[in-house]
GROMACS .gro file of C-alpha atoms in nm:
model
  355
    1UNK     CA    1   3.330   0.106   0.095
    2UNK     CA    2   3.397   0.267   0.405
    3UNK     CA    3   3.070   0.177   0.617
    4UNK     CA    4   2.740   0.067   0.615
    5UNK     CA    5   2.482   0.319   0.847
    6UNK     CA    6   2.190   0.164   0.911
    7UNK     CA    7   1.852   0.333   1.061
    8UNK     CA    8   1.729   0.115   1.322
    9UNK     CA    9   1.378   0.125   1.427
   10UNK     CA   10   1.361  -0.259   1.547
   11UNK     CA   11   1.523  -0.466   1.795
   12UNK     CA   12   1.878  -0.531   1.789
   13UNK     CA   13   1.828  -0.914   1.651
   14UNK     CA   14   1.712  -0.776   1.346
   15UNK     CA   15   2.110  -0.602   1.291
   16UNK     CA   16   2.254  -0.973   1.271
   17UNK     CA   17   2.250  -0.886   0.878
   18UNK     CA   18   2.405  -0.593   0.826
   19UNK     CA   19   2.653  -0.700   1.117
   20UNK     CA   20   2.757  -0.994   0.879
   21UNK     CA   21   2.757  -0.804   0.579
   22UNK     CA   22   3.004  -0.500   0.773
   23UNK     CA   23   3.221  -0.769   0.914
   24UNK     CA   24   3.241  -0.950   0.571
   25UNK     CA   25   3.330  -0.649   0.385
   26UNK     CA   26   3.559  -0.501   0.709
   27UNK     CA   27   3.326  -0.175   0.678
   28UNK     CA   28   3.191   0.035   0.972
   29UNK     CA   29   2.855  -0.049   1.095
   30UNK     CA   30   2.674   0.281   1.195
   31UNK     CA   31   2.375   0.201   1.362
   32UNK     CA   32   2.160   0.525   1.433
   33UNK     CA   33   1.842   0.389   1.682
   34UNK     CA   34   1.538   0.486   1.816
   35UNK     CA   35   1.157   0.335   1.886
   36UNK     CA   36   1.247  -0.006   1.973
   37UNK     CA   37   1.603   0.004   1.882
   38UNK     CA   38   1.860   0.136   2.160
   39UNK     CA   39   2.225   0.170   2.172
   40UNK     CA   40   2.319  -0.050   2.458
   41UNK     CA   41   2.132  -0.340   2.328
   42UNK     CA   42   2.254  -0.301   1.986
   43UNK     CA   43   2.638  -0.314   2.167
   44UNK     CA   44   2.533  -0.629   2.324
   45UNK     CA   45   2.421  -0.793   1.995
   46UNK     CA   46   2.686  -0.686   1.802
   47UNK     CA   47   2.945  -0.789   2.012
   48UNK     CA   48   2.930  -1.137   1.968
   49UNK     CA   49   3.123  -1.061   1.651
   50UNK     CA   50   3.480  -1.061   1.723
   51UNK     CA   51   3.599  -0.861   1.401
   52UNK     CA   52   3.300  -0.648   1.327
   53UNK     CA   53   3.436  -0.270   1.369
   54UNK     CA   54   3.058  -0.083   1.509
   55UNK     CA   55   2.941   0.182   1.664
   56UNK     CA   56   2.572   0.275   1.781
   57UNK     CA   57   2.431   0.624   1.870
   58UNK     CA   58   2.032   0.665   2.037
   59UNK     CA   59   1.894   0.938   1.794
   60UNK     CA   60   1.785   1.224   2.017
   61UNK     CA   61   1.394   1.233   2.043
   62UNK     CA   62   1.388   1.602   1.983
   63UNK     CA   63   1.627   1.561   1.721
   64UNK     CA   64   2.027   1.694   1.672
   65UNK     CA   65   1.990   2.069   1.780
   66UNK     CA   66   2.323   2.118   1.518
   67UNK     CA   67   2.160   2.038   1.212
   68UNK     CA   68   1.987   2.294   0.990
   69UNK     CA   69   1.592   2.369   1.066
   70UNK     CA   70   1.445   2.250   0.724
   71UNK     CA   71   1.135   2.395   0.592
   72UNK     CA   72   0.968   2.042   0.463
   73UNK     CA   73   0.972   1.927   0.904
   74UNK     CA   74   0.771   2.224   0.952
   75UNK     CA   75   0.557   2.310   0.620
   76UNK     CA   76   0.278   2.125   0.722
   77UNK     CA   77   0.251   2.199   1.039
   78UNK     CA   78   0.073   1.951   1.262
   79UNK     CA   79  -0.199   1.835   0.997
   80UNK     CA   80  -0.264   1.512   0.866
   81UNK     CA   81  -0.049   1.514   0.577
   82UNK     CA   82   0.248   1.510   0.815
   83UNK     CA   83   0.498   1.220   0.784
   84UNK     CA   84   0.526   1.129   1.178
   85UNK     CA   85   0.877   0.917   1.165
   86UNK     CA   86   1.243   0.977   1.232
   87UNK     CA   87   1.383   0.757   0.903
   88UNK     CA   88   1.497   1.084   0.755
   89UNK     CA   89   1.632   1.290   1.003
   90UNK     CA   90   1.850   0.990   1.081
   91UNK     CA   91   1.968   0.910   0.761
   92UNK     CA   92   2.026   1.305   0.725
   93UNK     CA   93   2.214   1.243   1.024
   94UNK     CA   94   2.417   0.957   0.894
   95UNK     CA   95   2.496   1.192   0.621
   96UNK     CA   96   2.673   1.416   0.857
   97UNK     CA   97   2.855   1.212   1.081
   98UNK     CA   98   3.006   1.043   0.715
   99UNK     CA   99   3.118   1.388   0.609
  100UNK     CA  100   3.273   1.447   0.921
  101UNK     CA  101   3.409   1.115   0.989
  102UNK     CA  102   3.580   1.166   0.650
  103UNK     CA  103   3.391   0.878   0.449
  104UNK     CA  104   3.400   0.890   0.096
  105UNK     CA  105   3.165   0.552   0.018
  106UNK     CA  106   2.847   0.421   0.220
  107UNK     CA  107   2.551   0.219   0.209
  108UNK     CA  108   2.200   0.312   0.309
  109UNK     CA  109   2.093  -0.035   0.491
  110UNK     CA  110   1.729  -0.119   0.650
  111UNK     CA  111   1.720  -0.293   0.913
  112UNK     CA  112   1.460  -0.546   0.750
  113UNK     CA  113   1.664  -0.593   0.452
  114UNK     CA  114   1.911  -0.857   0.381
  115UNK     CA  115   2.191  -0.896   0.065
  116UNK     CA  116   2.253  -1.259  -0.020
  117UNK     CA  117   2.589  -1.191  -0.184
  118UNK     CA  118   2.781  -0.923   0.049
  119UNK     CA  119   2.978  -0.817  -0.313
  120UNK     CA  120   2.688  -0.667  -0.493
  121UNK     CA  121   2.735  -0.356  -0.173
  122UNK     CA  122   3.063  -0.320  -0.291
  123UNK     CA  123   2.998  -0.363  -0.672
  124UNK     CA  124   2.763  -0.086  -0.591
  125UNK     CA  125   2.992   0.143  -0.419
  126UNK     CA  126   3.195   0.108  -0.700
  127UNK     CA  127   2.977   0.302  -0.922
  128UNK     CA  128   2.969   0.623  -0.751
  129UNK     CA  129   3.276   0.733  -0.941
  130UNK     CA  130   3.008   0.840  -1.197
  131UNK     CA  131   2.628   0.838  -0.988
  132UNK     CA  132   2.486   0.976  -0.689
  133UNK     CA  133   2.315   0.690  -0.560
  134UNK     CA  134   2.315   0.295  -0.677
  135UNK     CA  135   2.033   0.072  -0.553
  136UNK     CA  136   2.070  -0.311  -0.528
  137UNK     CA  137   1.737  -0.456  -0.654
  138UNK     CA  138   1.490  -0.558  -0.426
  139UNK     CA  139   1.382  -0.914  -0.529
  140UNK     CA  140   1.132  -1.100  -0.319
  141UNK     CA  141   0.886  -0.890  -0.178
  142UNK     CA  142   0.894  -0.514  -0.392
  143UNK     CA  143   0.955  -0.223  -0.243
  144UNK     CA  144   0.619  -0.043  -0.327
  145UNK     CA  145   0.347   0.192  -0.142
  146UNK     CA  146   0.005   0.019  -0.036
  147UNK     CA  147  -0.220   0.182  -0.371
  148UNK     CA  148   0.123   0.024  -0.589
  149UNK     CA  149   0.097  -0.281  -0.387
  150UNK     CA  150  -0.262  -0.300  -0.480
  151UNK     CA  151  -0.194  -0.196  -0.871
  152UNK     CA  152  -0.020  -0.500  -0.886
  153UNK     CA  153  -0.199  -0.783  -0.674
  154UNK     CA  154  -0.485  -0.684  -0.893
  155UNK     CA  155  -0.307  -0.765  -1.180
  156UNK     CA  156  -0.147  -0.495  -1.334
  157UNK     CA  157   0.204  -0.451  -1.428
  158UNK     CA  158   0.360  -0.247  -1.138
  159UNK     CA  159   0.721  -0.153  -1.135
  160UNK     CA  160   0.958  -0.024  -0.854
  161UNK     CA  161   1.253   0.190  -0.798
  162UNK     CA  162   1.553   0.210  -0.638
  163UNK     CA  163   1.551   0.320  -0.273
  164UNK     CA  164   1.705   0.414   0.054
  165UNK     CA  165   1.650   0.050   0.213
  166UNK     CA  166   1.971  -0.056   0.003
  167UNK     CA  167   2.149   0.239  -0.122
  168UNK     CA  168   2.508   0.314  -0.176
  169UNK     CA  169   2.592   0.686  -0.167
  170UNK     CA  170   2.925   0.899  -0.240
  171UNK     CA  171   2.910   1.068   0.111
  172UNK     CA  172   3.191   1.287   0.051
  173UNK     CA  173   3.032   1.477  -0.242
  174UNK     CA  174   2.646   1.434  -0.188
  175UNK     CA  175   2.476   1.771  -0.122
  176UNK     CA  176   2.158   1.603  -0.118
  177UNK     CA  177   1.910   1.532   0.241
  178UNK     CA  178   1.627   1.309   0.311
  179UNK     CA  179   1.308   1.488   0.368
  180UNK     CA  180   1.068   1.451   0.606
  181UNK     CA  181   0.826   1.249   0.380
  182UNK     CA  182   0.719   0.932   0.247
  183UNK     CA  183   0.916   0.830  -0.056
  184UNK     CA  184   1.179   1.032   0.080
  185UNK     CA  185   1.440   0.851  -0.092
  186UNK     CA  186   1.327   0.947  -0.409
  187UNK     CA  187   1.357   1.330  -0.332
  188UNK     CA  188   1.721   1.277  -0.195
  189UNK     CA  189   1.784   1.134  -0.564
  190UNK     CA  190   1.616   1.443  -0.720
  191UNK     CA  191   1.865   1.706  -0.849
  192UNK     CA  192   1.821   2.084  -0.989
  193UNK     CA  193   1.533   2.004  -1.263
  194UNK     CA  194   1.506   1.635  -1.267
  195UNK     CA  195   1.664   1.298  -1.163
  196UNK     CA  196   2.002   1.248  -1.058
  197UNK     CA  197   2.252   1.000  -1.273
  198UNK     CA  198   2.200   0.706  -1.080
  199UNK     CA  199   2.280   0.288  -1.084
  200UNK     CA  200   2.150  -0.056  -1.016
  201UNK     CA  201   2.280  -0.348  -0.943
  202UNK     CA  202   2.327  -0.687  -0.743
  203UNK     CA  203   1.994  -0.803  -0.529
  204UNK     CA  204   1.898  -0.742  -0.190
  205UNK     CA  205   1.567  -0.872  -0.008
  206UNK     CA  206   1.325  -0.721   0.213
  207UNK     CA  207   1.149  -0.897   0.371
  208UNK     CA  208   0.783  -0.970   0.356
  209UNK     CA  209   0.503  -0.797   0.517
  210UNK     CA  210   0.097  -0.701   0.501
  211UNK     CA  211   0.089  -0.393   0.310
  212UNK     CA  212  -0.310  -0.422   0.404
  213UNK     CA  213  -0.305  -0.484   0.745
  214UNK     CA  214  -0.391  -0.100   0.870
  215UNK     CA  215  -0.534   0.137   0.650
  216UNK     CA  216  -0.381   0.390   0.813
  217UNK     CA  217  -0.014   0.271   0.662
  218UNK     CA  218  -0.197   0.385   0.328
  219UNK     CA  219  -0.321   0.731   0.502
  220UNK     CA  220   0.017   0.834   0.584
  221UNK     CA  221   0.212   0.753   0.285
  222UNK     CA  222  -0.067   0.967   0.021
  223UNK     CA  223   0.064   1.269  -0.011
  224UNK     CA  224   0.436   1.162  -0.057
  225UNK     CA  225   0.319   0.928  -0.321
  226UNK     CA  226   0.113   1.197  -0.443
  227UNK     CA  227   0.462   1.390  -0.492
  228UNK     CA  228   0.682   1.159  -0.576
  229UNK     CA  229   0.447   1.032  -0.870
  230UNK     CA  230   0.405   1.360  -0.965
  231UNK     CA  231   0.729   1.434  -1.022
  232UNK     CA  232   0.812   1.096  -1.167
  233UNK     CA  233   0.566   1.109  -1.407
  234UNK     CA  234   0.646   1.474  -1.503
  235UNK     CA  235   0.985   1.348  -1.568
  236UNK     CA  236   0.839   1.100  -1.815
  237UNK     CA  237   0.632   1.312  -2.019
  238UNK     CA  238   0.946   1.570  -2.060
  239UNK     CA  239   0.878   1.780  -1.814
  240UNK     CA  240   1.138   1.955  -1.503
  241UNK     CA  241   1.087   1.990  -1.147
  242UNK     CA  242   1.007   2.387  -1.235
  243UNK     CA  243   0.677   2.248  -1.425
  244UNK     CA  244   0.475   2.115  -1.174
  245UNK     CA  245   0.255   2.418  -1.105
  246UNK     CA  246  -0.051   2.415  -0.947
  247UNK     CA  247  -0.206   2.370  -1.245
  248UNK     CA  248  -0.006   2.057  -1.311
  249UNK     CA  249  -0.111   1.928  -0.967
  250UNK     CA  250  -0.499   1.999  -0.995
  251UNK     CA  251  -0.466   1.754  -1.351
  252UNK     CA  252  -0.222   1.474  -1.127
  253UNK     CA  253  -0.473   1.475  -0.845
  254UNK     CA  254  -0.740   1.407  -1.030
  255UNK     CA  255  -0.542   1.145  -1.238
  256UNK     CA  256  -0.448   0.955  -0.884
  257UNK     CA  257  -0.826   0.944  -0.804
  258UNK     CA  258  -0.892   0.776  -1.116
  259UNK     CA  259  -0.573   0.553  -1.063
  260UNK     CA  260  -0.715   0.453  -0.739
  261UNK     CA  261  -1.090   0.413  -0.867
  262UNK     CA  262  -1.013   0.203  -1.132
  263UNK     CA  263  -0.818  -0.046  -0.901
  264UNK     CA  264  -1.073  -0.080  -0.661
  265UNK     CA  265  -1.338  -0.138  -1.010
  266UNK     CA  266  -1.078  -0.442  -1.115
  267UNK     CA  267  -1.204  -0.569  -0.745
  268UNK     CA  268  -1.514  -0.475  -0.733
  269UNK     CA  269  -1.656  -0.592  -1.059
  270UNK     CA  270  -1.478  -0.969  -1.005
  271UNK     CA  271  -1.700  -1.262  -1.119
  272UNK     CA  272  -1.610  -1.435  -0.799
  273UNK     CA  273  -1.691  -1.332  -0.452
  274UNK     CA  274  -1.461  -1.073  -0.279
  275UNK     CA  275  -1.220  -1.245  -0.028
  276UNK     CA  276  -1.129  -1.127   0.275
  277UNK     CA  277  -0.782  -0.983   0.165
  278UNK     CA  278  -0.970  -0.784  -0.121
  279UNK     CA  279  -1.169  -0.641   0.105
  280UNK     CA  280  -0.880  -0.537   0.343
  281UNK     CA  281  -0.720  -0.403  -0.040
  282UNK     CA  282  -1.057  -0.184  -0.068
  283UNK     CA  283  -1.023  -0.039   0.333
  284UNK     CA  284  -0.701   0.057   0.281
  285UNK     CA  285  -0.740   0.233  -0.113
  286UNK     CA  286  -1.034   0.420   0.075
  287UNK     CA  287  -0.782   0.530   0.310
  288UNK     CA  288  -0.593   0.633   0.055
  289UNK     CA  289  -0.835   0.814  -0.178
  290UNK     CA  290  -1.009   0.936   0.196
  291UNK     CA  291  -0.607   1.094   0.251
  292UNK     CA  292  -0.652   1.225  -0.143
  293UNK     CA  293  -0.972   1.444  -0.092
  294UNK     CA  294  -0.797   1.659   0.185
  295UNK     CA  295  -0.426   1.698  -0.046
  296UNK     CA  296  -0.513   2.036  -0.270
  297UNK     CA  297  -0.266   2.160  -0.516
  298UNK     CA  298  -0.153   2.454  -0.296
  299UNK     CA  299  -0.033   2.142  -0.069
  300UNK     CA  300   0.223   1.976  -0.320
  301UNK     CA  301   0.327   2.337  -0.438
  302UNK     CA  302   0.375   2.437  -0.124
  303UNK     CA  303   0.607   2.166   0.036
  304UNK     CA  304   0.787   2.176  -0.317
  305UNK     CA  305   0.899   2.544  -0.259
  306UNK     CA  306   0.988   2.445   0.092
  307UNK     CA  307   1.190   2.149  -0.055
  308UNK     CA  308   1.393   2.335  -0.313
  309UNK     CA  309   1.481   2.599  -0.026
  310UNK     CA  310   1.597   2.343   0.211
  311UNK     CA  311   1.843   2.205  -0.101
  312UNK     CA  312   1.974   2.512  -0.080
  313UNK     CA  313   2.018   2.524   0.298
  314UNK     CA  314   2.155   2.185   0.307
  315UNK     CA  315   2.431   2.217   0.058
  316UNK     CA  316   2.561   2.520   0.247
  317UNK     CA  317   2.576   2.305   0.546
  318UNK     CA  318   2.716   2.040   0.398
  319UNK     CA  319   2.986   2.218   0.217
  320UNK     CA  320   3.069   2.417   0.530
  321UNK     CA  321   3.147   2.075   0.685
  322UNK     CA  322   3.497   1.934   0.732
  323UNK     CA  323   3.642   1.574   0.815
  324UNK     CA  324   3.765   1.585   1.207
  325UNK     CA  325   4.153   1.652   1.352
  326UNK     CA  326   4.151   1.257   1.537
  327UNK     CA  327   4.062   1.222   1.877
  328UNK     CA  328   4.198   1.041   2.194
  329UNK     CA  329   4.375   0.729   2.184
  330UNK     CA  330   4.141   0.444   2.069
  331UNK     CA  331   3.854   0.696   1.999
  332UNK     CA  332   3.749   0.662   1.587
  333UNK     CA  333   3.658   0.884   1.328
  334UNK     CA  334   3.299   0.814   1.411
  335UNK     CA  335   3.303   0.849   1.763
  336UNK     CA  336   3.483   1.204   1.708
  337UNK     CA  337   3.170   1.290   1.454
  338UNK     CA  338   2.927   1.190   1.681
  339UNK     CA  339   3.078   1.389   2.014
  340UNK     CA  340   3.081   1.680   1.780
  341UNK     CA  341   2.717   1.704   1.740
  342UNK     CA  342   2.632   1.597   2.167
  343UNK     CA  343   2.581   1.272   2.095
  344UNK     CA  344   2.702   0.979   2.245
  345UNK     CA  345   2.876   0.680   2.061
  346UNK     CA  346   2.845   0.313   2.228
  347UNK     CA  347   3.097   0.068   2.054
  348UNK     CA  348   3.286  -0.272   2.179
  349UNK     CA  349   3.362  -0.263   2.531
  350UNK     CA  350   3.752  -0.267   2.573
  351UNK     CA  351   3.729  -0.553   2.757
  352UNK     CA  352   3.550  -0.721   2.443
  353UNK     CA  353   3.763  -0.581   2.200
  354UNK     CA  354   4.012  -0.758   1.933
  355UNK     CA  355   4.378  -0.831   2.036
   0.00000   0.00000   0.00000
């Protein structure tokens, strides 16, 4: 495994993990920041570990000018259904600087996520000989949306799927991106017609938060659950990407309403009284099914059209892309990938750095 790149929206305590886990496994730590996350502070943090081999870049605000336009940022416009976070572009953007750098194996790690046994990432790797992407399974807390959350705490069987928060990818090959979207991660492991061969294994844990706290958390991840379910459950019924018409997506919209509705029914129609937390369930599957009303099947047909074009622009890219010549004297792979694309790469100061 050649690095871990890491997406970093939080402060730079929360990169103690995947610092341990890179300097365990003597991998790269790419850590790609923005919001709350900047590149001097990361330095500072991960510093105080002699052997760790890091280096942090502050993702541009109005994004790498280099990269391709893709239709999905743009499809939508300014309207609600718009997915207003950088997670993709800067995994999109770890998937560049990998190419260039010339890495062949990463992992995809959250900053909120940790991995008990530092093996399973490279037990992962390991399996992109023969898959696109292998997930470590997220024990603990699962990796769901808010309406999946609520499937579940109302006592339904509710399962989960692999994802970007712990994801090991074969970065030399992969012409797949990250759209702008939630559920994002499950696009990127999307291929011509249907899913891509993919893996599991080893646990990783996320950890725990309100899924119900803000109903607007459900509001902006509706219409990428609306797709990705869509899709998903097209796959499971037979069907190919090329299926889901707008037919198709009139019948799935009106099969998530009645998804929703019939959770908030197992709450409503309780024996006991409704607790606070149910009722913070029921604002935020309003939200939801609020978000649902204004999704119409020209919507999902839409942004798929604009996703299967961008494919196509992105795999030009990528395979027009080729590892860098190296650079000065002390200056890595990475830091030669980054400068390529105006960006500027913070590692250990010299000063700090190893004997």
């Amino acid at each position: 495994m050649d690095a871990i790149i890491v997406p970093s929206a939080r402060r730079a305590a929360s990169l103690k993990e995947a610092g341990r886990l890179a300097e365990e496994l003597d991998a790269v730590l790419l850590v790609l920041c923005s919001r709350h996350s900047d590149a001097a502070s990361v330095v500072r943090a991960l510093s105080e570990r002699p052997k760790l081999r890091f280096t942090a870049v502050d993702f541009p605000a109005a994004g790498v000018p280099r990269l391709p336009v893709l239709d999905t940022s743009t499809v939508l416009g300014e309207s609600r259904l718009k997915r207003r976070t950088d997670t993709s572009a800067k995994r999109n953007l770890g998937l560049v600087l990998a190419r260039v750098a010339g890495w062949k194996r990463v992992v995809f790690l959250d900053d909120d996520i940790t991995v008990p046994e530092a093996t399973d990432l490279e037990r992962a790797a390991a399996l992109l000989g023969t898959r696109d992407g292998v997930g470590l399974h997220i024990g603990g807390f699962p990796d769901n949306s808010v309406v999946c959350h609520a499937n579940r705490e109302t006592g339904a069987k509710q399962d989960t799927f692999i994802g970007g928060g712990a994801l090991a990818v074969p970065a030399d090959r992969i012409d797949s991106f990250f759209p702008e979207i939630y559920n994002e991660d499950w696009f990127f492991l999307l291929g011509e017609t249907m899913l891509r061969p993919v893996g599991q294994v080893g646990v990783a844990r996320q950890r725990e938060y309100d899924p119900f706290a803000s109903p607007d958390r459900a509001r902006s991840e509706e219409f990428g659950d609306v797709l990705a379910e869509g899709l998903f459950a097209l796959f499971d019924d037979g069907g190919k990407i090329g299926d889901a018409d707008w037919a198709y997506w009139k019948k799935f919209l009106e099969a998530r309403r009645a998804f929703i509705d019939e959770i908030q029914s197992r709450i409503e129609n309780r024996e006991d009284s409704i607790s606070l937390r149910d009722k913070h369930i029921l604002e935020s599957l309003n939200a939801s099914k609020g978000r649902l009303g204004y999704i119409q099947p020209v919507h999902c047909v839409r942004y798929i059209e604009a996703w299967q074009r961008d494919r196509v622009r992105w795999r030009a890219f990528m395979n027009g892309i080729r590892p860098m010549r190296p650079g000065a004297p002390g200056e890595t792979p990475i830091d030669v990938a980054a400068r390529r694309f105006g960006l500027v790469p913070l590692g250990r100061p010299l000063e700090l750095a190893p004997a």
